[in-house]
Short mmCIF file of C-alpha atoms in Angstrom, two decimals:
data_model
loop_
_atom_site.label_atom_id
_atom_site.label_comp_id
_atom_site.label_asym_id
_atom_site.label_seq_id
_atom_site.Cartn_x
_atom_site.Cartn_y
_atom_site.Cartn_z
CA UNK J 1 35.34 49.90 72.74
CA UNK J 2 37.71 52.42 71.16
CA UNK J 3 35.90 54.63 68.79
CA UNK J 4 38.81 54.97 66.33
CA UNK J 5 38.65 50.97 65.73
CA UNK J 6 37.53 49.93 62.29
CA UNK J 7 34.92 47.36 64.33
CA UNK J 8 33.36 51.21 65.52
CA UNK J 9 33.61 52.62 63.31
CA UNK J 10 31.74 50.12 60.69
CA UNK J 11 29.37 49.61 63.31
CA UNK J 12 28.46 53.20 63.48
CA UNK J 13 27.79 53.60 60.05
CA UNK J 14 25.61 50.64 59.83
CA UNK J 15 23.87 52.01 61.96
CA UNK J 16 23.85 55.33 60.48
CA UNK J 17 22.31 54.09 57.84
CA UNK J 18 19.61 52.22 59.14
CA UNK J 19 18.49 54.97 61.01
CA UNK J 20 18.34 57.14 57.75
CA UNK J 21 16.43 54.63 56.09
CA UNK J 22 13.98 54.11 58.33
CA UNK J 23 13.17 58.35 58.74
CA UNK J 24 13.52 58.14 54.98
CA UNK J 25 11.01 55.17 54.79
CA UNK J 26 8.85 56.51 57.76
CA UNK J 27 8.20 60.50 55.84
CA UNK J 28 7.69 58.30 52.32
CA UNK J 29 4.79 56.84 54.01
CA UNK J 30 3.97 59.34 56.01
CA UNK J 31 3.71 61.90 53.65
CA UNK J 32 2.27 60.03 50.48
CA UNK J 33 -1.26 60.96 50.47
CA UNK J 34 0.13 64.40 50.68
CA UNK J 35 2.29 63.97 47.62
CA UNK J 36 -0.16 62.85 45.79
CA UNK J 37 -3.19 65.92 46.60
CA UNK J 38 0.08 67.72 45.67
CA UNK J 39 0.11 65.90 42.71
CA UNK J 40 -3.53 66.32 41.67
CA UNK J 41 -4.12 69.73 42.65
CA UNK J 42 -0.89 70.58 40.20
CA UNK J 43 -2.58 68.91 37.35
CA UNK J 44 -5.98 70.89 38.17
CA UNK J 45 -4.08 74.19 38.55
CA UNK J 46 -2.47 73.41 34.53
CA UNK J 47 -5.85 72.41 33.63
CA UNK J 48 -7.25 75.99 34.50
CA UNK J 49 -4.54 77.66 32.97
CA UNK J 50 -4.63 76.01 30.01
CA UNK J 51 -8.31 77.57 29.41
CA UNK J 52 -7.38 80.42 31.06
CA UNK J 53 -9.25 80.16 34.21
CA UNK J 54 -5.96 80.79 35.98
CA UNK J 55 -4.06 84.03 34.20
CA UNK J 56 -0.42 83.75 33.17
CA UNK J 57 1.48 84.63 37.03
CA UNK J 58 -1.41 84.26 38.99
CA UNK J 59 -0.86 82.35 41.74
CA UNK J 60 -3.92 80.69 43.80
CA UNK J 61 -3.65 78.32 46.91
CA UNK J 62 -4.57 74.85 47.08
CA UNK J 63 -8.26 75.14 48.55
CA UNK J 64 -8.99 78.17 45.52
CA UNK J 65 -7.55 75.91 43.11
CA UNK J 66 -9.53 72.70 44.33
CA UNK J 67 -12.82 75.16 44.30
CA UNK J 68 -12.03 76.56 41.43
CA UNK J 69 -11.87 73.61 39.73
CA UNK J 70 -14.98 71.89 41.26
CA UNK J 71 -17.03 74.44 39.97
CA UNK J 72 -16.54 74.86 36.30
CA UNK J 73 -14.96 71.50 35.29
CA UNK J 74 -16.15 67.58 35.05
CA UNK J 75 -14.55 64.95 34.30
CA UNK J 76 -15.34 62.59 31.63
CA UNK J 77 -14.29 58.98 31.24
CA UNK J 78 -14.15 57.88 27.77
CA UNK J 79 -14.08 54.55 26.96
CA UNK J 80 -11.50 54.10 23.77
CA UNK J 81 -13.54 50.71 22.81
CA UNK J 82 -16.69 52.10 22.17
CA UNK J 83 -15.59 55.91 21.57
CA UNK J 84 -18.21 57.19 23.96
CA UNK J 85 -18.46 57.90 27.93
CA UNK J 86 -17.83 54.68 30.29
CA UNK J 87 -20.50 53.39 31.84
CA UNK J 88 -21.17 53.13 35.58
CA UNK J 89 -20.27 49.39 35.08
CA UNK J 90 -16.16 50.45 34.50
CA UNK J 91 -16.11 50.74 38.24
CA UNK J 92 -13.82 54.00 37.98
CA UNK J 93 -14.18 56.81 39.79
CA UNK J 94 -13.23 59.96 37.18
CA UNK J 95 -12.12 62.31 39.93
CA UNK J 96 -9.42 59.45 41.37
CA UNK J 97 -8.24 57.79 37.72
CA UNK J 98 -4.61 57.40 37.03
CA UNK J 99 -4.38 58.15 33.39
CA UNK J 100 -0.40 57.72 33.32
CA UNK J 101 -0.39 54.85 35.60
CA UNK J 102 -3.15 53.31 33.69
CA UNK J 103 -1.66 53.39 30.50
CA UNK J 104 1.50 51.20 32.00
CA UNK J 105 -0.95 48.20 33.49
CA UNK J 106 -1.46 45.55 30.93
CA UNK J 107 -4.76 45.32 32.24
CA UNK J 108 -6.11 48.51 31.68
CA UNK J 109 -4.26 49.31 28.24
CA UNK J 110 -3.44 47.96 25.50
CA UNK J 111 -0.59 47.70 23.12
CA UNK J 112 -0.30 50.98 20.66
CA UNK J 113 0.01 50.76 17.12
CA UNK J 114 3.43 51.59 16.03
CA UNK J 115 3.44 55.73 15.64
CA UNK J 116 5.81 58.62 15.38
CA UNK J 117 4.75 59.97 18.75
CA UNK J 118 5.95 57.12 21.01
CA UNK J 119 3.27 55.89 22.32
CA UNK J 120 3.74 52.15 23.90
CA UNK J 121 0.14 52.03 24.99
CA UNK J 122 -3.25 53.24 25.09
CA UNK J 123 -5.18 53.13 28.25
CA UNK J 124 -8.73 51.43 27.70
CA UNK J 125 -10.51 54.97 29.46
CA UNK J 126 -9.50 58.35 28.91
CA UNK J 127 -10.54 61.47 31.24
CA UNK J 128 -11.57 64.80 28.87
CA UNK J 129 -11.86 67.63 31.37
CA UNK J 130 -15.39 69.44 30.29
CA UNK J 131 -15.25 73.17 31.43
CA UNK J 132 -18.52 75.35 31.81
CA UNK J 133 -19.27 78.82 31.80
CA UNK J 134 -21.06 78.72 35.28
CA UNK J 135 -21.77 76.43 38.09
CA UNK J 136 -24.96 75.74 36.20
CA UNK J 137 -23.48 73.40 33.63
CA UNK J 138 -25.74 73.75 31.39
CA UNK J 139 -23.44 72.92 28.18
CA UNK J 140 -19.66 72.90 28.35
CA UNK J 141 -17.59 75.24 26.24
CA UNK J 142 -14.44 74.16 26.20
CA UNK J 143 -12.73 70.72 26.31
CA UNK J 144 -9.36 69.40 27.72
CA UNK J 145 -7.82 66.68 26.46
CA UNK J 146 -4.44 65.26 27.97
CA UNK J 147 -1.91 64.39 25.44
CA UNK J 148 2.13 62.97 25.64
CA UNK J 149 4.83 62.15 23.03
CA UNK J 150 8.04 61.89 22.90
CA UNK J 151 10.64 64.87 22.28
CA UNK J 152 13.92 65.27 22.51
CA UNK J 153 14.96 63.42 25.69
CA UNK J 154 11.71 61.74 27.11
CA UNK J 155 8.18 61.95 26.99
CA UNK J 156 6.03 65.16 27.69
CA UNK J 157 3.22 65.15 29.37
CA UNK J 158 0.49 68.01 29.30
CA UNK J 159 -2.89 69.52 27.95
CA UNK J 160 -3.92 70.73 24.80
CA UNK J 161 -7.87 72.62 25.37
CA UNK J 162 -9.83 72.97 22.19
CA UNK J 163 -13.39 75.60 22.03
CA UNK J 164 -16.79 74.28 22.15
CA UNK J 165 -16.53 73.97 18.24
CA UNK J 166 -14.19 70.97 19.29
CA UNK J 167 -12.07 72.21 16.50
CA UNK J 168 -10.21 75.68 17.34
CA UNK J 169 -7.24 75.00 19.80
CA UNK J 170 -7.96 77.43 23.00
CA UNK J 171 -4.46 76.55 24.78
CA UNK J 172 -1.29 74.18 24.93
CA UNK J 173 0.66 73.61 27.71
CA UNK J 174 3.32 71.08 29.69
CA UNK J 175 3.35 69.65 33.38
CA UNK J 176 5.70 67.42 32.92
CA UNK J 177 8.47 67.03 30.35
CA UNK J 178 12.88 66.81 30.80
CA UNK J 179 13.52 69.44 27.69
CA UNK J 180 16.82 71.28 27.52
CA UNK J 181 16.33 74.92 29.29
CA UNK J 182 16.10 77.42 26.32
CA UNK J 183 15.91 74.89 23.76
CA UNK J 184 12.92 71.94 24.03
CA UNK J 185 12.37 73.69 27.29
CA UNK J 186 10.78 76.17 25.57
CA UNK J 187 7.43 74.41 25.33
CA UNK J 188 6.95 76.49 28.49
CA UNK J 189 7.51 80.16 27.01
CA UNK J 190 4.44 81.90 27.46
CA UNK J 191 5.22 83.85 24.30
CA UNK J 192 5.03 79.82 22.68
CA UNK J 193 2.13 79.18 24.22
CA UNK J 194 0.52 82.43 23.15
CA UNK J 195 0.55 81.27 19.66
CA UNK J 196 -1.26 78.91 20.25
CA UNK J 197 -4.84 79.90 20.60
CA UNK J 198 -7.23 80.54 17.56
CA UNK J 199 -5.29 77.52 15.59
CA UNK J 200 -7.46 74.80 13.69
CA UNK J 201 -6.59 70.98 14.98
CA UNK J 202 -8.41 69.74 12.16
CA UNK J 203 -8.90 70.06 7.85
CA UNK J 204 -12.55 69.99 7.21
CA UNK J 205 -12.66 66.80 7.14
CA UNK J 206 -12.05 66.43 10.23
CA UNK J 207 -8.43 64.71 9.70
CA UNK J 208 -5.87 66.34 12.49
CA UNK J 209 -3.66 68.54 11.18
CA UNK J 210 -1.95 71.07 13.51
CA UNK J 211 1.40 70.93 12.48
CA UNK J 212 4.41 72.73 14.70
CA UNK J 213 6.56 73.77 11.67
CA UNK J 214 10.27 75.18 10.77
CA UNK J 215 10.62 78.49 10.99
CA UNK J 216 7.55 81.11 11.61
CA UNK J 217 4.06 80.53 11.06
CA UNK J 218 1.22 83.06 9.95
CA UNK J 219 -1.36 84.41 11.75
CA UNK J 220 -4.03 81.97 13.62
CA UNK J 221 -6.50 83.45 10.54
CA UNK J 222 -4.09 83.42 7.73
CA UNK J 223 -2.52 79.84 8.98
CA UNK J 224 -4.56 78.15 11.32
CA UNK J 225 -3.32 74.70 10.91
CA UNK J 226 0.56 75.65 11.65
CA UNK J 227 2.65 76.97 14.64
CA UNK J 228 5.68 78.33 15.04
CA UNK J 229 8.53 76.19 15.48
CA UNK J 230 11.20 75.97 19.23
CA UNK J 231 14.17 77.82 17.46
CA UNK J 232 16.93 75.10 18.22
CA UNK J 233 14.64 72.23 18.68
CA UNK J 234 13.65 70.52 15.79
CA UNK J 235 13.13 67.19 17.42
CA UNK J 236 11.10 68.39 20.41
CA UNK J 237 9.27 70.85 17.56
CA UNK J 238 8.22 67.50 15.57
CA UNK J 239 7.58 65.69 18.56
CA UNK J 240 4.66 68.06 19.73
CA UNK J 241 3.17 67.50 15.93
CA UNK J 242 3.70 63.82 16.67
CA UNK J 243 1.32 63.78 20.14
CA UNK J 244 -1.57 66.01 18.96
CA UNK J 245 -1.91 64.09 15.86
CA UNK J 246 -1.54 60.81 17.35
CA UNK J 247 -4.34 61.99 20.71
CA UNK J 248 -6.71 63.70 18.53
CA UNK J 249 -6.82 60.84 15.66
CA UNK J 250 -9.00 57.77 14.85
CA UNK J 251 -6.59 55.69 17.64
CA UNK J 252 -7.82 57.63 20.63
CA UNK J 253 -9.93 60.56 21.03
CA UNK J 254 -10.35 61.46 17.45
CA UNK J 255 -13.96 59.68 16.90
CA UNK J 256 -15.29 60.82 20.30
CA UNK J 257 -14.28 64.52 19.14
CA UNK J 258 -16.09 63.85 15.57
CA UNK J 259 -19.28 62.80 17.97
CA UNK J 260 -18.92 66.14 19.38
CA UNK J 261 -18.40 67.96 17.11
CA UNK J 262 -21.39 66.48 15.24
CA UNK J 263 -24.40 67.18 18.27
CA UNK J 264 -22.68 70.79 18.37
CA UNK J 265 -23.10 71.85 15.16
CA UNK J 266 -26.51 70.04 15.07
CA UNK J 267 -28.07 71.88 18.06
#
């Protein structure tokens, strides 16, 4: 056969490609339950951060991460139909649930209400990360809730922690989100993030309010329900006001926080 024939040369290249596909196919499966411990130990590493377990530019490894996390945090399934923890009778196992992937089965979600934030559906169970002072769990002190929305050019997905009063913001933060560098992007400036803590999510009566406004806000004490706006990014700006008000109102966690907030301030 002469290797500069077209019969070769198409032959080759079939080939070719076959072969690629099949290393491509073999490391997908190969390395999948990798990816996704990858996957999981990311989200637990924003978690911490978000509450400031991890500083801002410390780095840990997987296994202090995964210990880290064991020790001070639980997770809690809430179940959106009754607004209080699921029962063992879910079936779901906290530590392996899917929220994201849940939220796009039929079966385990159901269809939002039409809302600024985006939101095509609401997963019937919820995870709220509980964080504890010590291994001894005796009450938690902070609470984690995820949250997403849409902003400029897709969805975000992240964490917004609140304090044990389940009404002062403790920390905001992304994982996942396709913003424009230096514009929407910004949702990952640590100098953003910073003004963040010490900001009221709700009026007192208990309606969310935290607001991401134009311009510059005030202090956390002398304007605790507003933030400072993403200079350039009015859309992605609005778009975080959107999510928090949509996650912590009466359509998903806002009357499991009100529950909360209710046995804290009574014990």
């Amino acid at each position: 056969m002469q290797l500069n024939s077209t019969s070769y040369i198409i032959k080759f290249a079939i080939l070719t490609c076959v072969l690629c596909s099949v290393m491509v196919s073999s490391a997908a499966v190969l390395l999948k339950n990798k990816q996704k411990q990858n996957v999981q130990i990311y989200r637990q590493s924003n978690v911490l951060a978000v509450v400031g377990l991890i500083k801002p530019g410390e780095k840990l490894g997987p296994a202090e991460t995964q210990k880290l996390f064991a020790e001070r945090i639980e997770l809690r399934l809430i179940d959106f139909d009754t607004d209080a923890p699921a029962t063992a009778d879910a079936g779901i196992d906290a530590a392996t649930y899917d929220q994201r992937r849940a939220a796009g089965d039929p079966a385990m979600s159901t269809v939002a209400p039409p809302n600024p934030a985006a939101v095509a559906r609401i997963p019937k169970y919820a995870l709220i990360y509980e964080i504890y002072p010590s291994a001894a769990r005796d009450q938690a002190d902070l609470y984690v809730l995820p949250v997403e929305g849409l902003g400029l050019w897709g969805m975000l997905y992240g964490y917004l922690a609140l304090d044990k009063d389940v009404q002062t913001i403790r920390g905001l933060t992304y994982y996942a989100h396709i913003e424009t560098p230096g514009l929407g992007g910004e949702v990952d400036n640590p100098i953003w993030k910073a003004k963040w803590p010490g900001r009221k999510a709700f009026d007192d009566a208990g309606k969310p309010v935290i607001t991401v406004i134009k311009g510059s806000a005030g202090t956390a004490a002398e304007d605790p329900h507003h933030v400072d706006g993403l200079s350039g990014a009015t859309i992605t700006s609005r778009g975080v006001t959107y999510m928090l008000q949509f996650w912590l109102g009466d359509g998903a966690f806002g009357p499991y926080l009100a529950t909360l907030r209710e046995k804290r301030s009574a014990s």
